[in-house]
PDB file of C-alpha atoms in Angstrom:
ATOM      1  CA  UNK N   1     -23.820  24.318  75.869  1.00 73.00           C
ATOM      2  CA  UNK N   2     -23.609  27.153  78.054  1.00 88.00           C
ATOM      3  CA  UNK N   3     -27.083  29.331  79.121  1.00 95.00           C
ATOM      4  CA  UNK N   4     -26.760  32.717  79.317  1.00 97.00           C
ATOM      5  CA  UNK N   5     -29.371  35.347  81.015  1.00 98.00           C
ATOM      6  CA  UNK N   6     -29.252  38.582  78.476  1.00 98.00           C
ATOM      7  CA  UNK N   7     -31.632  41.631  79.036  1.00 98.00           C
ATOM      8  CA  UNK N   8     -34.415  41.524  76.595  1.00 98.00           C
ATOM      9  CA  UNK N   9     -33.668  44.991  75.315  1.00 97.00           C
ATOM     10  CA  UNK N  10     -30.415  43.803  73.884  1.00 98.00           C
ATOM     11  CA  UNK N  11     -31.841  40.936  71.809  1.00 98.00           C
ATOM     12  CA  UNK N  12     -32.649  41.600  67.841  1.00 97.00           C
ATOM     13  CA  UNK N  13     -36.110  40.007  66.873  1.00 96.00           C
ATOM     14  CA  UNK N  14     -34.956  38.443  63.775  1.00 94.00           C
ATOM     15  CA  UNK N  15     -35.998  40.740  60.934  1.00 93.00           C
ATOM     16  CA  UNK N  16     -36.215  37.681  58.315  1.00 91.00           C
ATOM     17  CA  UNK N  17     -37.944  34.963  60.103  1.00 89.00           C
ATOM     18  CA  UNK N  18     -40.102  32.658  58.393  1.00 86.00           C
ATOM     19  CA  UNK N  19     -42.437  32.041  60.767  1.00 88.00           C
ATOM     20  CA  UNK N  20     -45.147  34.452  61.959  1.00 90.00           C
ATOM     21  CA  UNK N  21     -46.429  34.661  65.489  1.00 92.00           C
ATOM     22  CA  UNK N  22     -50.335  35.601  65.527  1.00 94.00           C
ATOM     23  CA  UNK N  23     -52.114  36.902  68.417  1.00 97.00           C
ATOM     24  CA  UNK N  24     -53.238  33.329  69.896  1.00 96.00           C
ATOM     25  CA  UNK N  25     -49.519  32.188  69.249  1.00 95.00           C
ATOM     26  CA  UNK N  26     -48.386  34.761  71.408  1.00 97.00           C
ATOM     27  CA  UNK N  27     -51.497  34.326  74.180  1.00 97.00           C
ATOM     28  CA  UNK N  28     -50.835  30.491  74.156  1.00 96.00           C
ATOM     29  CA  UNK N  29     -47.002  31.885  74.919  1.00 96.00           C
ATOM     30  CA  UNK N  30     -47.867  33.717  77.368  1.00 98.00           C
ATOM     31  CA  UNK N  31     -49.516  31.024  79.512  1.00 97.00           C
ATOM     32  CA  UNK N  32     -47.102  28.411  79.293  1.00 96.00           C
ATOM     33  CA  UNK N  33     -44.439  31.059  80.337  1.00 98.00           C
ATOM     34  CA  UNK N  34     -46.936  32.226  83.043  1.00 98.00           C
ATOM     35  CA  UNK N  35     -47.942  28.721  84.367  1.00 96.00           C
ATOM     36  CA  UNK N  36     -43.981  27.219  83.923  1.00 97.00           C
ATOM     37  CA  UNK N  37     -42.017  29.930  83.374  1.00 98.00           C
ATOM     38  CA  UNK N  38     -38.956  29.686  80.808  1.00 98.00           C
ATOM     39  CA  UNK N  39     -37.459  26.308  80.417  1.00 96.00           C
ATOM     40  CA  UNK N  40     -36.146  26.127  77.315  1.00 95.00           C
ATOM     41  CA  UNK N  41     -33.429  29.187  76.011  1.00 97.00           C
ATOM     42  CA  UNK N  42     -33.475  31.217  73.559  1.00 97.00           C
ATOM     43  CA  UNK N  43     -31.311  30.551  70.645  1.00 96.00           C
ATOM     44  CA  UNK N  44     -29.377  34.042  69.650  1.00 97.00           C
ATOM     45  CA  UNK N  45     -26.716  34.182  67.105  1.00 96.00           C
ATOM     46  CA  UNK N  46     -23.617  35.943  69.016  1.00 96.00           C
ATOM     47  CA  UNK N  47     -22.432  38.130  66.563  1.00 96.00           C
ATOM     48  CA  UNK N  48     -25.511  40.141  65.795  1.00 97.00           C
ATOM     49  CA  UNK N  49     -27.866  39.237  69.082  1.00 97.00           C
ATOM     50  CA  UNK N  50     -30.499  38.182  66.279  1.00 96.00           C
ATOM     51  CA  UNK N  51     -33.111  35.775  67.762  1.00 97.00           C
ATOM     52  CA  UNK N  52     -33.379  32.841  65.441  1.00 95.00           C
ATOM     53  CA  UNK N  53     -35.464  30.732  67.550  1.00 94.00           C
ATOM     54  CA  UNK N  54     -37.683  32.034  70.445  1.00 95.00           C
ATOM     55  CA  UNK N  55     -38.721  35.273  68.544  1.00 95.00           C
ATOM     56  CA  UNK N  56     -42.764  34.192  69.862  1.00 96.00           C
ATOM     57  CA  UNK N  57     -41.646  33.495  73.173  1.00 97.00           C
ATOM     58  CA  UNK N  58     -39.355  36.760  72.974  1.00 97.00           C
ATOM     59  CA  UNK N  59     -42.581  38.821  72.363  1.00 97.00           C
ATOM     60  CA  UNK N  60     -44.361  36.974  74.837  1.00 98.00           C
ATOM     61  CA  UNK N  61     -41.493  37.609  77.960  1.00 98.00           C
ATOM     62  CA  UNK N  62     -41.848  41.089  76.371  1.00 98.00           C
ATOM     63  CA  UNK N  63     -46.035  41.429  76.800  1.00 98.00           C
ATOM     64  CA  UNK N  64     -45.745  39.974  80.527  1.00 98.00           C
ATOM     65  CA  UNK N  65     -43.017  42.357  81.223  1.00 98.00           C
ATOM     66  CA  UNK N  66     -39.976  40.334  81.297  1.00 98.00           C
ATOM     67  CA  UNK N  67     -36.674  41.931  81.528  1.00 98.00           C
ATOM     68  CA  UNK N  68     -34.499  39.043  80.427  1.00 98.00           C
ATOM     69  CA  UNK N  69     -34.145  35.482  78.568  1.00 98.00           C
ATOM     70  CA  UNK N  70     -32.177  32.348  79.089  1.00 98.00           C
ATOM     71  CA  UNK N  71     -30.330  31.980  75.784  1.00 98.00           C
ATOM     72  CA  UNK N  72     -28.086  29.850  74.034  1.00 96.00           C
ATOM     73  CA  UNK N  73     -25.521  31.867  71.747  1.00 96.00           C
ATOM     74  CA  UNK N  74     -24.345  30.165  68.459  1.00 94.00           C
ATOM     75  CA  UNK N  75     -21.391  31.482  66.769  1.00 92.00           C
ATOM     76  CA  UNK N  76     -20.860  30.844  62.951  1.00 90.00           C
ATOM     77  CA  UNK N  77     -22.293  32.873  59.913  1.00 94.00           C
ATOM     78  CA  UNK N  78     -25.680  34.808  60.401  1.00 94.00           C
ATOM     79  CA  UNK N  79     -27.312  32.269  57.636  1.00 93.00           C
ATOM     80  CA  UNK N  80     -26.039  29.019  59.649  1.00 93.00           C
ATOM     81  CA  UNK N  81     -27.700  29.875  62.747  1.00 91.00           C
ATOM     82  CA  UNK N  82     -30.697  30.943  60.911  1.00 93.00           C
ATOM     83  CA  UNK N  83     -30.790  27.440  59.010  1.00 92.00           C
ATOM     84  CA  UNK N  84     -30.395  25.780  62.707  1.00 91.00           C
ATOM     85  CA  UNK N  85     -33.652  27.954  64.068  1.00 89.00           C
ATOM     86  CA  UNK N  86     -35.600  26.897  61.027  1.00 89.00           C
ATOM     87  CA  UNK N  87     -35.100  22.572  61.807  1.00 90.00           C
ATOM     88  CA  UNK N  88     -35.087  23.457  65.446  1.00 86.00           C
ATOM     89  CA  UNK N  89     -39.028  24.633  64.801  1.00 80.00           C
ATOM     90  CA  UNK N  90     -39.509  22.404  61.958  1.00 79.00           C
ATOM     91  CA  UNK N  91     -38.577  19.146  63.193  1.00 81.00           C
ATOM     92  CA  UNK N  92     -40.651  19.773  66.059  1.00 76.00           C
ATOM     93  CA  UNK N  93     -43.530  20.363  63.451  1.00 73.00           C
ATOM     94  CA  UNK N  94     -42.891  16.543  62.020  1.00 78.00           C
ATOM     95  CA  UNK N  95     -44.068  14.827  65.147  1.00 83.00           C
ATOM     96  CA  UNK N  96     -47.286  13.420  65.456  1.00 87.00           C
ATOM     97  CA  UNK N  97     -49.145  13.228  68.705  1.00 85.00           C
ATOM     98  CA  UNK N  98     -50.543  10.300  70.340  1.00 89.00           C
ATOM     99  CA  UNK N  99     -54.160  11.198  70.689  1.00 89.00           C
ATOM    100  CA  UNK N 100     -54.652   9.132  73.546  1.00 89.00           C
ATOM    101  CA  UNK N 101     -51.618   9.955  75.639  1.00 91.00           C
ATOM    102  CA  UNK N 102     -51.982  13.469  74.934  1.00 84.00           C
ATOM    103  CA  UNK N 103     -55.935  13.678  76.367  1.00 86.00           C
ATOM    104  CA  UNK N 104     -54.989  12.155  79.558  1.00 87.00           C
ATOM    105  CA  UNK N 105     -52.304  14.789  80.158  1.00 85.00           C
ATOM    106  CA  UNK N 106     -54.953  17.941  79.273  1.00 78.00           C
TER     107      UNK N 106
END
C-alpha cells in the first residue's frame, strides 16, 4: 500500500455516499484532526479521485483549512471501491466497546 499526499482541491467528495456527516460529526472531526492530526489516509478511487472513505474527515481538513490528504488510491471499477468504503466504515460500526477500558482512556 502506497500513501500518497494529493491537494484537497483535486479530490471528488463522493456524490453517492451512504453515509451522512452532521455538524457534530464533522466538529468531533475536526478535533481529533486538530489534537492528532491525520493518521489514517484517505481512501480515493484512482480513476475518478472520488472519496469513498474519508468524505467527513475530507470536509473536516477542508473547515480547518487543510490543503492536502494522505490517501490511499484503489484502482478497479468505481462500484468496487465504493463497496470497499462501505465495510471499511461498517465493520468498524460492528465492534463493541469495552466500557471499562474505554473510561480509563477518556
Amino acid at each position: 500500500m502506497e500513501i500518497v499526499k494529493i491537494p484537497l482541491d483535486m479530490l471528488v467528495p463522493d456524490p453517492e455516499n451512504p453515509r451522512s456527516h452532521p455538524k457534530e460529526n464533522i466538529d468531533a472531526i475536526k478535533a481529533s484532526l486538530t489534537r492528532f492530526q491525520q493518521v489514517a489516509p484517505l481512501v480515493v478511487h484512482d480513476e475518478t479521485s472520488i472519496v469513498v472513505a474519508g468524505n467527513g474527515t475530507m470536509t473536516a481538513m477542508k473547515e480547518l483549512g487543510w490543503t492536502e490528504a494522505e490517501c490511499v488510491l484503489c484502482s478497479g471499477t468505481l462500484d468496487e471501491t465504493r463497496a470497499l468504503g462501505v465495510v471499511l466504515n461498517r465493520t468498524a460500526e460492528l465492534g463493541i466497546w469495552d466500557e471499562k477500558v474505554l473510561g480509563k482512556i477518556i
